[in-house]
Every structure is written in structure tokens, then in C-alpha cells.
mmCIF file of C-alpha atoms and ligand atoms in Angstrom:
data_model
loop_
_atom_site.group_PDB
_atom_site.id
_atom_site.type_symbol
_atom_site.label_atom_id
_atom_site.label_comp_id
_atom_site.label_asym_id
_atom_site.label_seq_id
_atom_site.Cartn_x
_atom_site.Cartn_y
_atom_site.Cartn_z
ATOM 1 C CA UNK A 1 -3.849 -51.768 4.047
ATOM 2 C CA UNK A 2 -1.709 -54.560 4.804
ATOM 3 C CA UNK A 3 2.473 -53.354 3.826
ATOM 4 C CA UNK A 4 4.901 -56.037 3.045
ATOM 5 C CA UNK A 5 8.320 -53.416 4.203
ATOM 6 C CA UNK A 6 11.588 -54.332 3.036
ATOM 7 C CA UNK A 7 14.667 -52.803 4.275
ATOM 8 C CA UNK A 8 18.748 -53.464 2.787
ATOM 9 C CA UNK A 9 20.519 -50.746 2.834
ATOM 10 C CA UNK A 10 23.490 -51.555 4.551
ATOM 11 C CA UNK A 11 24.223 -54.655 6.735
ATOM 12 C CA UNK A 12 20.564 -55.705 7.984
ATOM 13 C CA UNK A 13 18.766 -57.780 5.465
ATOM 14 C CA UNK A 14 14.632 -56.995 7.118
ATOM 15 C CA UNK A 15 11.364 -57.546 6.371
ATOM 16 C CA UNK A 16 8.101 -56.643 8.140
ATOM 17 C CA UNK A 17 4.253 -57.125 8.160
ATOM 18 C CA UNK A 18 2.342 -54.128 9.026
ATOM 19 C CA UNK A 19 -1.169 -54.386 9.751
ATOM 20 C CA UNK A 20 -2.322 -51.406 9.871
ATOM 21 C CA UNK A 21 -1.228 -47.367 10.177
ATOM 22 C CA UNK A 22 1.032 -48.106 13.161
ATOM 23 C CA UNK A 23 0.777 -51.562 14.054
ATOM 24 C CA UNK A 24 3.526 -53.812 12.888
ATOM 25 C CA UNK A 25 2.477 -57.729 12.973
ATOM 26 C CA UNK A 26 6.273 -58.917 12.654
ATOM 27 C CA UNK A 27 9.465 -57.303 12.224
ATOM 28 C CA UNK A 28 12.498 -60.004 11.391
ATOM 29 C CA UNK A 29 16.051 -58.416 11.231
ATOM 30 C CA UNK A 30 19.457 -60.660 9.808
ATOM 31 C CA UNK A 31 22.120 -58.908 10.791
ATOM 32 C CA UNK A 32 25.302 -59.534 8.967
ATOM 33 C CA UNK A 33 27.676 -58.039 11.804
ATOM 34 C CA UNK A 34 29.482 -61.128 12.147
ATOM 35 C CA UNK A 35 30.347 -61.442 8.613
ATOM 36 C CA UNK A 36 31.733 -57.954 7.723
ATOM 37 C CA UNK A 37 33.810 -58.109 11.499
ATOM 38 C CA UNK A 38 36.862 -59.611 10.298
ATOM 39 C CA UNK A 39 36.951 -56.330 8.066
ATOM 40 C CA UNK A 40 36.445 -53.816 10.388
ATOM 41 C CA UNK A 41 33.634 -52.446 8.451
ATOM 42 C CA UNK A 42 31.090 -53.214 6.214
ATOM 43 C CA UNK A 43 32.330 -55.006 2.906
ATOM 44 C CA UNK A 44 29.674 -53.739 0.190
ATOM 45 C CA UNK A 45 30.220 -56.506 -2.050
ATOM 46 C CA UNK A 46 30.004 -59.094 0.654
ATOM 47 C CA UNK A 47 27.047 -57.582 2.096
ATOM 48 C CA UNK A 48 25.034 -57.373 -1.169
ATOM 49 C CA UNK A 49 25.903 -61.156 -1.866
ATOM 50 C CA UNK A 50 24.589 -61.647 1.800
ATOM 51 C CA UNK A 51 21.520 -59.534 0.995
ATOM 52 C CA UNK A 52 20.776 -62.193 -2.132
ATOM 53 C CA UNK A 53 20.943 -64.991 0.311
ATOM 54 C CA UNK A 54 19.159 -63.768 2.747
ATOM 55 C CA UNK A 55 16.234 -61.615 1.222
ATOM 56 C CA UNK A 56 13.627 -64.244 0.541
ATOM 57 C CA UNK A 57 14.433 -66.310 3.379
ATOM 58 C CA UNK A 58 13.786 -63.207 5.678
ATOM 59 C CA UNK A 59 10.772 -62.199 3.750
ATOM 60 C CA UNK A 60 9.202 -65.766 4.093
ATOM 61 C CA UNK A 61 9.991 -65.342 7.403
ATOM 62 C CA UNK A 62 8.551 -62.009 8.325
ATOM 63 C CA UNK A 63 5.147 -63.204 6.763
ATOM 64 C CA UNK A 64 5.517 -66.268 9.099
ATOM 65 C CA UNK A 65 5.765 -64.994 11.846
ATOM 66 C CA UNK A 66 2.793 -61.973 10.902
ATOM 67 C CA UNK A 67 0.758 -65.145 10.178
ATOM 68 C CA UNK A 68 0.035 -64.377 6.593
ATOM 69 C CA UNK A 69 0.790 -65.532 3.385
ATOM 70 C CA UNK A 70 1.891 -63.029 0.409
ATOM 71 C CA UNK A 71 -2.093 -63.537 -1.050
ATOM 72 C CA UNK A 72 -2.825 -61.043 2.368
ATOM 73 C CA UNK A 73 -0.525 -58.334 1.203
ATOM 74 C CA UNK A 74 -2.235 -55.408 -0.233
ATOM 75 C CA UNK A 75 1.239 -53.124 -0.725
ATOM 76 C CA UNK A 76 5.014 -53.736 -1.063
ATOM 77 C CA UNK A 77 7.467 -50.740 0.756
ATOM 78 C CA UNK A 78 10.892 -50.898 0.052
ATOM 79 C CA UNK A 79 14.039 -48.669 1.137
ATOM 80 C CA UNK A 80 15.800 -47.307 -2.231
ATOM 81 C CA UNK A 81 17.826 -44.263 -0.426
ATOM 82 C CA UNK A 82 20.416 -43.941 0.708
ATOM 83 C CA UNK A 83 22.827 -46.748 0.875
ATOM 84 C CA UNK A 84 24.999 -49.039 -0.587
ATOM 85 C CA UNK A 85 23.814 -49.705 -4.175
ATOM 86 C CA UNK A 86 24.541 -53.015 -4.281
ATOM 87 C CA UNK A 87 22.452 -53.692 -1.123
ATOM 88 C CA UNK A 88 20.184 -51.180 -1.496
ATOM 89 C CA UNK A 89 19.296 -52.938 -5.253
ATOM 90 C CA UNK A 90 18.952 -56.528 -3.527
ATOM 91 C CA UNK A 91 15.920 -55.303 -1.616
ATOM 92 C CA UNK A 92 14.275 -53.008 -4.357
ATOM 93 C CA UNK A 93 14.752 -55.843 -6.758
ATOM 94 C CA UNK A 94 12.643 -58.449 -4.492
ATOM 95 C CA UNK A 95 9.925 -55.914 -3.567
ATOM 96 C CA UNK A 96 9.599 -55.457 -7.515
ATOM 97 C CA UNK A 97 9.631 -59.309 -8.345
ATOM 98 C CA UNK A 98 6.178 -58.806 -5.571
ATOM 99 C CA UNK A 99 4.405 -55.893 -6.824
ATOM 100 C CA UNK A 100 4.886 -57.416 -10.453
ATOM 101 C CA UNK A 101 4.063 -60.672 -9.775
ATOM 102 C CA UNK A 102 1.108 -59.504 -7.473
ATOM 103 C CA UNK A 103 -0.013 -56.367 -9.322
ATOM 104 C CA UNK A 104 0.489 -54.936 -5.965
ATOM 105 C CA UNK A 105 1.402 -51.189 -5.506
ATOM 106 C CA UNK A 106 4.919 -49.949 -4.922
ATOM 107 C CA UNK A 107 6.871 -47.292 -3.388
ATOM 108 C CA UNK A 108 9.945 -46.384 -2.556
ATOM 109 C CA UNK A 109 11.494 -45.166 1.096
ATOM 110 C CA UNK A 110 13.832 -42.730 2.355
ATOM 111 C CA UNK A 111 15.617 -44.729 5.350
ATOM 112 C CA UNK A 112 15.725 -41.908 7.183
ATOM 113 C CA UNK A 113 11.918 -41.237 7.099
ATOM 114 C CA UNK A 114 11.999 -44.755 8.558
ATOM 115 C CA UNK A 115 14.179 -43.785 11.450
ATOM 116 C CA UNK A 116 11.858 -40.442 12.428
ATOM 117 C CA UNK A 117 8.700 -42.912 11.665
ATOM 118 C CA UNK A 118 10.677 -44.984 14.329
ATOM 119 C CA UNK A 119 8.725 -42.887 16.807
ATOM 120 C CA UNK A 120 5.319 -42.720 15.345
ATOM 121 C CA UNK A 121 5.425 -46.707 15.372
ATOM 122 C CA UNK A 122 6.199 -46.649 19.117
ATOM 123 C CA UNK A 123 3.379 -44.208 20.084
ATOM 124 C CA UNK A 124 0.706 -45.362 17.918
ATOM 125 C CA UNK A 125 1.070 -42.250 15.676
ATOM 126 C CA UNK A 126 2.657 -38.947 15.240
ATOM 127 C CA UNK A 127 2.084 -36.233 17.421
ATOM 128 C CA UNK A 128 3.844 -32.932 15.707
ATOM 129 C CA UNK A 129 5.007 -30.481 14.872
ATOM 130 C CA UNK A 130 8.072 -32.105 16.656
ATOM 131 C CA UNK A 131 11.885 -31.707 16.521
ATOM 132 C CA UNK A 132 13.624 -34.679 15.415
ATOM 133 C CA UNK A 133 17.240 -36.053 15.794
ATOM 134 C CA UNK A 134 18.497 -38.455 13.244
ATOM 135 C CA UNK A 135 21.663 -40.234 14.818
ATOM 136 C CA UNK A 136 22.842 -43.666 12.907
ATOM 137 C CA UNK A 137 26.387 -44.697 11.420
ATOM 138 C CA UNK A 138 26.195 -42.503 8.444
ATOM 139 C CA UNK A 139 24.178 -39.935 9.573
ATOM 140 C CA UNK A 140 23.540 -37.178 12.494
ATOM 141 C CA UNK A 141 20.627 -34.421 10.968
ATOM 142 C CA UNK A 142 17.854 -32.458 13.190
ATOM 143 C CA UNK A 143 14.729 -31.601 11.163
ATOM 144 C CA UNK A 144 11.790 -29.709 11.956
ATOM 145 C CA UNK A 145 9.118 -32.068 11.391
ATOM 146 C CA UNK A 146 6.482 -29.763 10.365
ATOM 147 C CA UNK A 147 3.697 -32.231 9.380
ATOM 148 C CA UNK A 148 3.836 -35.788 7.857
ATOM 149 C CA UNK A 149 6.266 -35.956 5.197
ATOM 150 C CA UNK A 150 6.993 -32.604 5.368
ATOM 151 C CA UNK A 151 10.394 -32.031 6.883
ATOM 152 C CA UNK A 152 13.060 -28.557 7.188
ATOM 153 C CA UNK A 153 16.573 -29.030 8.024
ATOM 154 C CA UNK A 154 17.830 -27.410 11.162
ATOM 155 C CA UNK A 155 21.288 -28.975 11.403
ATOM 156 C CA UNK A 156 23.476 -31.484 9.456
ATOM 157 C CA UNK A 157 26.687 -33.377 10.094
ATOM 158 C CA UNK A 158 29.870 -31.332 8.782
ATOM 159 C CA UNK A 159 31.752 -34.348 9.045
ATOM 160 C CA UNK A 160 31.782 -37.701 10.544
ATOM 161 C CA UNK A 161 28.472 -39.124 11.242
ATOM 162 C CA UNK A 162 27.565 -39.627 15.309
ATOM 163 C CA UNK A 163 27.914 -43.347 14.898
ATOM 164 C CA UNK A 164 30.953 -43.170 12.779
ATOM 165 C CA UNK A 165 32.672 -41.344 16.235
ATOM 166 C CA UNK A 166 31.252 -44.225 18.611
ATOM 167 C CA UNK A 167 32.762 -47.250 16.193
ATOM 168 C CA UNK A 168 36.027 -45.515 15.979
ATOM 169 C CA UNK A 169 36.170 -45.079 19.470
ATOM 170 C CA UNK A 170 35.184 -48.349 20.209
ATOM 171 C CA UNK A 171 38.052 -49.770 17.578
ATOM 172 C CA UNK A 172 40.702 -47.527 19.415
ATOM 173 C CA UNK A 173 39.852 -48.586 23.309
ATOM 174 C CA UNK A 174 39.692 -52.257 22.239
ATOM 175 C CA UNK A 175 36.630 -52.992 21.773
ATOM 176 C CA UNK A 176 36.857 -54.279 18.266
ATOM 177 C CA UNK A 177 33.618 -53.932 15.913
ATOM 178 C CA UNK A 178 31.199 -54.045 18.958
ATOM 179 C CA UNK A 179 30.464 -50.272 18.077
ATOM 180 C CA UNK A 180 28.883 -47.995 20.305
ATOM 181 C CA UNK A 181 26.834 -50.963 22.142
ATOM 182 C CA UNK A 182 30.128 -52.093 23.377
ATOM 183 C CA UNK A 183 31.031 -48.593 23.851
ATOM 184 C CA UNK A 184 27.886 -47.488 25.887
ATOM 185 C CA UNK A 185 28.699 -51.265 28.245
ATOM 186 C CA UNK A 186 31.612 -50.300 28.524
ATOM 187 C CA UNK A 187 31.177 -46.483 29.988
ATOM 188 C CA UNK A 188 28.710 -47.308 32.355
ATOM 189 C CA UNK A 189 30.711 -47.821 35.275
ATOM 190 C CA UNK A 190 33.586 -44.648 34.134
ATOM 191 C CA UNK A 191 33.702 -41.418 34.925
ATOM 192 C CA UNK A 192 32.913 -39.008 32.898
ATOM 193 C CA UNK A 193 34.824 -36.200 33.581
ATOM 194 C CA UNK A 194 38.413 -38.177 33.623
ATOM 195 C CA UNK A 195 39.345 -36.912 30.295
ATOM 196 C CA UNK A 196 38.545 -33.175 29.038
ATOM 197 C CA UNK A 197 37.702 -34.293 25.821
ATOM 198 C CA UNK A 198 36.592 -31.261 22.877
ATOM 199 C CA UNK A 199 33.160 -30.461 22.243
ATOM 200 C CA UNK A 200 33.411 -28.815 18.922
ATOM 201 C CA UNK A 201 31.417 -26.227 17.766
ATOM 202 C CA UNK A 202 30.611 -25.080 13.978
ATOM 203 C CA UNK A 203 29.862 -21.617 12.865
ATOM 204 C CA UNK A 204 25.771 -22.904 12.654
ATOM 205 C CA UNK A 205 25.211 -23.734 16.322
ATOM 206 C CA UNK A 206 22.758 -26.727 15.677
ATOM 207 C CA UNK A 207 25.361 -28.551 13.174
ATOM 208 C CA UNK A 208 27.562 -31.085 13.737
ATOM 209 C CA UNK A 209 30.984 -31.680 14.046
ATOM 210 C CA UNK A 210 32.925 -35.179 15.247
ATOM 211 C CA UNK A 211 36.043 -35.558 13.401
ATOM 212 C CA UNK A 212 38.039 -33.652 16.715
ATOM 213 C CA UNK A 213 37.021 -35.360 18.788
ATOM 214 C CA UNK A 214 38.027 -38.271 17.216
ATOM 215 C CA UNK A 215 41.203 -37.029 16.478
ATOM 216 C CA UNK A 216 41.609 -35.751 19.912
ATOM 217 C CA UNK A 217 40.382 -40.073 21.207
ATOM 218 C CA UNK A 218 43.222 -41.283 18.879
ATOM 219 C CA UNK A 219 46.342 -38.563 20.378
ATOM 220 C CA UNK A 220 44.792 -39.523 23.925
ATOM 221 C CA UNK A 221 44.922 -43.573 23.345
ATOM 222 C CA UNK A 222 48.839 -43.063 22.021
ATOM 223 C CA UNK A 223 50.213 -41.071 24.501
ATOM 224 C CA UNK A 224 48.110 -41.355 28.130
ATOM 225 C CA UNK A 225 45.916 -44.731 27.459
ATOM 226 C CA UNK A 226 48.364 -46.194 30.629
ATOM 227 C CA UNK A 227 46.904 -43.915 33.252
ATOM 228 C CA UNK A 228 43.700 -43.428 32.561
ATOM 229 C CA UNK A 229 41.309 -46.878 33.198
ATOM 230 C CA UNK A 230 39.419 -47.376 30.219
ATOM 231 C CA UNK A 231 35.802 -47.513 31.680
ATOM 232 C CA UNK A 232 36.843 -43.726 32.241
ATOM 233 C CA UNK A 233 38.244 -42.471 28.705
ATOM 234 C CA UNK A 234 34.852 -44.559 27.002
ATOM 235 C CA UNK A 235 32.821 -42.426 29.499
ATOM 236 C CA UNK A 236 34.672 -39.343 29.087
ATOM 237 C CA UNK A 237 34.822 -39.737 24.817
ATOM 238 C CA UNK A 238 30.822 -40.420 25.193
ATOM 239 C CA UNK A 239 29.835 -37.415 26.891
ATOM 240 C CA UNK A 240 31.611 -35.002 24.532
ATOM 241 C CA UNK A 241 29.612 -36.922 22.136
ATOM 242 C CA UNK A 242 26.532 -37.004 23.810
ATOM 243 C CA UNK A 243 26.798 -33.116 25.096
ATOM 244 C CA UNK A 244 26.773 -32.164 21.906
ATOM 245 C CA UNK A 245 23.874 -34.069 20.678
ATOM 246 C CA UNK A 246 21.714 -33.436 23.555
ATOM 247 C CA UNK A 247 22.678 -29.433 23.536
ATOM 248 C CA UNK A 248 21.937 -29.085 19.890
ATOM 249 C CA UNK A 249 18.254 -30.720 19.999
ATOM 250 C CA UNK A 250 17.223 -29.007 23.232
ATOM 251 C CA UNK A 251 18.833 -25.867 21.379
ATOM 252 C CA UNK A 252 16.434 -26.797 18.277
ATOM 253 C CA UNK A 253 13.367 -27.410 20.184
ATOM 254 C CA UNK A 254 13.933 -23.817 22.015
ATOM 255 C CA UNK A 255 14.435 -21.930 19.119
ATOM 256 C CA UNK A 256 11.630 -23.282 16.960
ATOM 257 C CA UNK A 257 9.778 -23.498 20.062
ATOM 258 C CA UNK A 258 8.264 -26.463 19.363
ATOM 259 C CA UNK A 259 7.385 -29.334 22.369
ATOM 260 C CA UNK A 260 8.641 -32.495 21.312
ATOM 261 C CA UNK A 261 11.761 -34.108 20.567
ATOM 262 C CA UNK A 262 11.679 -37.608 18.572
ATOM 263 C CA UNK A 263 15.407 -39.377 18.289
ATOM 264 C CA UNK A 264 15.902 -41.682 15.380
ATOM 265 C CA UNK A 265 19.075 -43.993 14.126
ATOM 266 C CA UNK A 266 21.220 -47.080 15.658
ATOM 267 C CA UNK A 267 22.495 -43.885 18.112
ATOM 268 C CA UNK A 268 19.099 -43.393 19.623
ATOM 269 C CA UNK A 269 20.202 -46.910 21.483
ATOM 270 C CA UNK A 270 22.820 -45.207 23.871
ATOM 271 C CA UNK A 271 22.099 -45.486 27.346
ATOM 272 C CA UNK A 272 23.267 -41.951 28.259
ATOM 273 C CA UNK A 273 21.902 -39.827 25.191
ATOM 274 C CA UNK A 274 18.853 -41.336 26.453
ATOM 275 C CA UNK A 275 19.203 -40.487 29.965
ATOM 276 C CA UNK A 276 20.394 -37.068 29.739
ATOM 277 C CA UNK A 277 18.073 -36.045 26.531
ATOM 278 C CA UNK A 278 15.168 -37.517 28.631
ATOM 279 C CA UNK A 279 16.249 -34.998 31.780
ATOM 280 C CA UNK A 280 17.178 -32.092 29.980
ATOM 281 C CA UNK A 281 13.400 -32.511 28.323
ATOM 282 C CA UNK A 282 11.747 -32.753 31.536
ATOM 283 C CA UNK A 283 13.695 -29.970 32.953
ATOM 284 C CA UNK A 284 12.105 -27.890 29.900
ATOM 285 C CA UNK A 285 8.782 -29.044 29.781
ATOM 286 C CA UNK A 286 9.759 -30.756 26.471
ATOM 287 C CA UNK A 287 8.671 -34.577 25.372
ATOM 288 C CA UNK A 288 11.702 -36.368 24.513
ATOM 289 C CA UNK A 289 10.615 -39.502 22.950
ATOM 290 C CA UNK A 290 13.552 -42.572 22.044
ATOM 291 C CA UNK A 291 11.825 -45.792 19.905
ATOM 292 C CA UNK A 292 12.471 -49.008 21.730
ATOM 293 C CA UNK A 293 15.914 -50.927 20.745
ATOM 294 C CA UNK A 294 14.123 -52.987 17.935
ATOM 295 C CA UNK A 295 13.301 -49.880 16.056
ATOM 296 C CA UNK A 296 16.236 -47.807 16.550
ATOM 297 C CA UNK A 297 18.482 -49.809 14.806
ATOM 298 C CA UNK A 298 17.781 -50.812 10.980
ATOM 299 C CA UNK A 299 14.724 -52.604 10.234
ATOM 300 C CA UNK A 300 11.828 -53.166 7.785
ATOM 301 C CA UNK A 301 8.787 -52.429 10.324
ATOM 302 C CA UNK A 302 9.934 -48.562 10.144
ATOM 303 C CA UNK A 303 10.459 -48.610 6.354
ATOM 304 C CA UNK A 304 6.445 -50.701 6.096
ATOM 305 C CA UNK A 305 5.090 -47.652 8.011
ATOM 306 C CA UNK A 306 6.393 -45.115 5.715
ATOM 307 C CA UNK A 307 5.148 -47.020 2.970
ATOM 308 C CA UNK A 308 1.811 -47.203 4.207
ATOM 309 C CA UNK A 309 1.386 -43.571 4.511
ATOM 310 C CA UNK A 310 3.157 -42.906 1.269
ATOM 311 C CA UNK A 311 0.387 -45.101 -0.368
ATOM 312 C CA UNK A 312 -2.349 -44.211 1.400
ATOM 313 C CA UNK A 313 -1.801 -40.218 0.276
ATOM 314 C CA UNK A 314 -1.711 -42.318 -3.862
ATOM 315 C CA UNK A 315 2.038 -42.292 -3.780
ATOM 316 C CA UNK A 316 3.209 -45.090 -6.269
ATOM 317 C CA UNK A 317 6.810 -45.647 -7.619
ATOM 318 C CA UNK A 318 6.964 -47.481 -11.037
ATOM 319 C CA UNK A 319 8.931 -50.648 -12.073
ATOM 320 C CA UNK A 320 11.550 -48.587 -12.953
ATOM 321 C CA UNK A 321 12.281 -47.548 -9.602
ATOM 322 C CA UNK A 322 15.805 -46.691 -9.067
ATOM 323 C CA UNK A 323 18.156 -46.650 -6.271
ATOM 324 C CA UNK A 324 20.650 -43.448 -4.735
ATOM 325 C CA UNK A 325 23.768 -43.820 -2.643
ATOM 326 C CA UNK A 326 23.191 -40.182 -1.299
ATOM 327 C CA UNK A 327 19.640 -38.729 -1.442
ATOM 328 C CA UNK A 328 18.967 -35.591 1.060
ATOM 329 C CA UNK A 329 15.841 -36.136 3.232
ATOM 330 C CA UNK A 330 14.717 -32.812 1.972
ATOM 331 C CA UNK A 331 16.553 -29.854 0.348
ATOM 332 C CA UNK A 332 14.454 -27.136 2.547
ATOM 333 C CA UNK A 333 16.178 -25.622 5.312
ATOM 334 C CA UNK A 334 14.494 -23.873 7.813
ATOM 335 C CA UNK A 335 15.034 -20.232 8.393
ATOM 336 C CA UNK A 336 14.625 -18.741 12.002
HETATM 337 O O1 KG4 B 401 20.793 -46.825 12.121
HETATM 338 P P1 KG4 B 401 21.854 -47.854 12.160
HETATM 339 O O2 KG4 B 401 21.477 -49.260 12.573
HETATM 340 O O3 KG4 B 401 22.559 -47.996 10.761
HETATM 341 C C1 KG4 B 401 22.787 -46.883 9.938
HETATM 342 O O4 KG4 B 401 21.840 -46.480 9.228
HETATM 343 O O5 KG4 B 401 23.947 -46.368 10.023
HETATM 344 O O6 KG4 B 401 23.012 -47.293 13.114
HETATM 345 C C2 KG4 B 401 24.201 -47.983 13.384
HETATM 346 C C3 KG4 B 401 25.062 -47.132 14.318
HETATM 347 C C4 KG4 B 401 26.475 -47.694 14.490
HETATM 348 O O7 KG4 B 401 27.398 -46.643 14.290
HETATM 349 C C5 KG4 B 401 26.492 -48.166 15.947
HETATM 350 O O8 KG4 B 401 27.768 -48.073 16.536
HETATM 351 C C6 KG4 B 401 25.513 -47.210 16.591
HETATM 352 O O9 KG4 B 401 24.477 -47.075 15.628
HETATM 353 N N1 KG4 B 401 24.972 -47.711 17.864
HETATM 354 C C7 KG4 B 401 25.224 -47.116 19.053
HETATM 355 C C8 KG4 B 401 24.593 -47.903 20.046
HETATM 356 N N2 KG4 B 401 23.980 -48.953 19.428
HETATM 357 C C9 KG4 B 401 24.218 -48.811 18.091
HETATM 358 N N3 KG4 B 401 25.918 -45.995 19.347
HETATM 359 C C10 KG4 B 401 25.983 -45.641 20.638
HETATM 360 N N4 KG4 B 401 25.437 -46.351 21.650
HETATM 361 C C11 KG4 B 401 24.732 -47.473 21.409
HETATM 362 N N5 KG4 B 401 24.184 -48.150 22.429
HETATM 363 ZN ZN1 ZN B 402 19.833 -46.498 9.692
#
């Protein structure tokens, strides 16, 4: 089945052609970064106007470049949770305006399903049970992934999201809206272990906590910035970030004894969670597997693959489709 994926749920306006089960044919993301920068976040009501603009144009696009025209689409996949809901209704309004005007089938999409699907996508399908670390700007989750669609919650975010920590940080050193990219460039050539910065701990070991560390960024910028080059304090800040996230899936994996650890979310970019998730795995005879840049960030190919499973099991969402700012992956939590 050939899935027209469309994906709007914050700042990306995408759209993607997959072929088949896990090959994608195109992939086109418009990213609206430059837009919302003067801001210093995302604007919702300038990114939904943004979305209007750009939807069709990115959709035409996307079946360009898959070399296809909307007569070759058998099934429309579009993200409806969660999101802004003024973006989020941009993209489930075009992928209705298809599936009506087409009397093709629809369904809706949990973005974060896209960002664990991520994975499957890059190895040509899923190989689980598997552990699997959701890290993006609004959210940092692990899940067992028990079979397809079929998720448990091992450990959520108690506060700010991973990616929320790396754009603040990257605000406070300097480095403007270039977010945890510019933070990860930027740490490369630091060390480390210049600044003792807090890795916090919850009462659940595999949750997450970021706000003190943030916290403890903001005192340190105020009173020491002067001393300390700043190559150092963005490579000190990221590995109390990255400690945590790498201790907490390896912790996961352990305990539910599973072998394989997928990574999900714009996070799933940084150079050093990759690095030292990839080392601890080996070290523990555990398959750590990252998606390749294009995927880990948002985008419509991930969202097209969930789809495709979704309506290959029957799933269909109606015309009345709605859309949900918050919407948990799952409500099951899994008990050790
Ligand atoms: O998944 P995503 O594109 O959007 C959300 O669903 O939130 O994730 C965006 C997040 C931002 O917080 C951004 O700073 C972060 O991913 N990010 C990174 C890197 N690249 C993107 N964080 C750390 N290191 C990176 N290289
Ligand atoms: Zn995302």
C-alpha cells in the first residue's frame, strides 16, 4: 500500500511517500525555524498560518519527488497527537480534504509512534521486544516496546522535556535559538568535567528530571561564566544531560532484560548521547540503534510508516477525526 504521511505538529510542515512497509520514496521537511527565531520559541499562531502556506506546496512536493501523482496513493496518514492544535489541525485538515476527495482510507498518528517507528524505517523493520527512548523538545519517555503497537511505560519526564534543557542551555551560553545542534557544535572541543554540574535523580530511578540542572546552568552563567571557556560549561551541561539519559535506558534494558535499545526524537541527533549510548551498549552486549539525522528530527516519512501498519491491521479514523494537545502514548505502565 502506497501512504501519503503528513506530519504538523509543531514547526515542520512534512510530507512523505512511502512505498511500501519500510521503504519511504521521499520525505520533504519545511522547517519554520527561521520564522519563530526572532521569538525565541515557537509562535503557535504564526506557525499554524505557516502550516496553511506551506501544506500543499510540501505535499505536491513530496509526491514529486516520490515520482507519483495523488491517483498512486492508496492511503492518507496524518499526525493528530500531540501538538499544537492549530498546527496539528492544518495537517489533519489536508489529509481529510485527500481521503474525501479520493475515497482513500484515513488514520490518525501518535507522533511519538513516529519517532520509535524512526528506527524500524532505518533497519528495514522492527526487531523487538526492544527498549525505546523517546527524547524530542517536549518529550523524554522510555517504553517497553513489547510488540508493534503495543507499548508499557518505564519512565516519563517529571519536568522539563530533554530538549527543552538543551534549548535553554543553548539560549543562556549564547547560542541563540540554534538549540541543542548548536549546543552539541559547540561542546565538541570542551571538557567535560570543567563544571560539576547535578545529575538529578527522582524517587522512580528510570524517570526524568531536568529542571536542576537547568537551574543550576542559569546560577553558573551569572556568577562564574568569566572563568570557565564556554566550549567547557556546553560540554560539562551536556554530559549531566546525557549521563542521565544514557544511565536510565541501559538501566531499562537491564532490568527488563531485554537486548535492544531504539532512541527516538530531535535528541536522538546529539553527537555524544550517541557515542556514549552506542559504548555503554556494546559494553553490555546490548543493540543500541539511533535513526539517521533525517528521521530523528520531525518528519512525515516516520508518521507514513505508522500509518501503513495502522491500516494494514483495518485501522481507519473517520472524517470526524479530531486533534489532542496532550495524548499519552499509552496509559499502561509496566510493572517489574
Ligand atoms: O523531535 P523534534 O524535532 O521536535 C519535537 O517533537 O519536539 O525535537 C526537537 C528538539 C529540540 O529541543 C532540539 O534542540 C533538539 O531536538 N535537538 C538536539 C540536537 N538536534 C536537535 N538536542 C541535542 N543535540 C542535538 N544535536
Ligand atoms: Zn518530535
Amino acid at each position: 500500500m502506497r501512504v501519503l504521511g503528513i506530519e504538523s505538529s509543531c514547526d515542520e510542515t512534512s510530507a512523505a511517500v512511502l512505498e511500501a512497509r519500510w521503504s519511504l520514496r521521499s520525505n520533504v521537511v519545511a522547517s519554520q525555524a527561521d520564522l519563530h527565531a526572532p521569538y525565541g520559541g515557537v509562535v503557535p499562531e504564526i506557525a499554524s498560518r505557516r502550516h496553511v502556506e506551506l501544506v500543499t506546496l510540501v505535499i505536491q512536493e513530496a509526491l514529486d519527488q516520490a515520482g507519483v501523482t495523488l491517483d498512486d496513493i492508496e492511503g492518507v496518514a496524518v499526525t493528530n497527537r500531540p501538538g499544537l492544535i492549530g498546527s496539528l489541525l492544518v495537517g489533519v485538515a489536508a489529509a481529510k480534504g485527500f481521503a474525501l476527495a479520493r475515497s482513500l482510507p484515513l488514520v490518525g498518528v501518535h507522533h511519538l509512534e513516529g519517532h520509535i517507528f524512526s528506527n524500524f524505517l532505518a533497519e528495514g523493520g522492527p526487531e523487538l521486544p526492544a527498549v525505546a527512548l523517546v527524547v524530542s523538545g517536549g518529550h523524554t519517555e522510555l517504553y517497553y516496546v513489547r510488540g508493534l503497537h503495543d507499548y508499557l511505560i518505564l519512565g516519563r519526564r517529571r519536568d522539563d522535556a530533554a530538549g527543552e534543557a538543551f534549548d535553554k542551555g543553548a539560549r543562556v551560553l549564547g547560542f541563540g535559538n540554534g538549540g541543542g545542534a548548536a549546543l552539541d557544535r559547540a561542546a565538541r572541543d570542551g571538557d567535560p568535567k570543567a563544571v560539576p554540574f547535578p545529575r538529578s535523580r527522582t524517587d522512580n530511578p528510570l524517570d526524568f528530571s531536568f529542571s536542576g540542572v537547568k537551574t543550576a546552568l542559569v546560577r553558573f552563567a551569572k556568577e562564574n561564566a568569566a572563568q570557565v571557556p564556554v566550549a567547557d560549561v556546553a560540554a560539562s551541561y551536556q554530559a549531566a544531560i546525557v549521563d542521565v539519559l544514557v544511565e536510565h535506558a541501559i538501566q531499562a534494558a537491564v532490568r527488563t532484560g531485554v537486548k535492544r535499545v531504539l532512541v527516538g526524537g530531535g535528541v536522538a541527533a546529539n553527537s555524544e548521547l550517541q557515542r556514549r549510548l552506542r559504548a555503554e551498549g556494546e559494553a553490555r552486549g546490548l543493540a543500541v540503534s539511533f535513526p539517521p539525522l533525517s528521521l530523528c528530527t520531525d518528519n512525515a516519512g516516520m508518521i507514513a510508516a505508522v500509518g501503513h501498519s495502522l491500516l494494514d491491521r483495518g485501522v481507519r479514523s473517520g472524517l470526524d477525526l479530531e486533534t489532542f494537545a496532550r495524548a499519552p502514548l499509552t496509559e499502561k505502565v509496566y510493572s517489574f
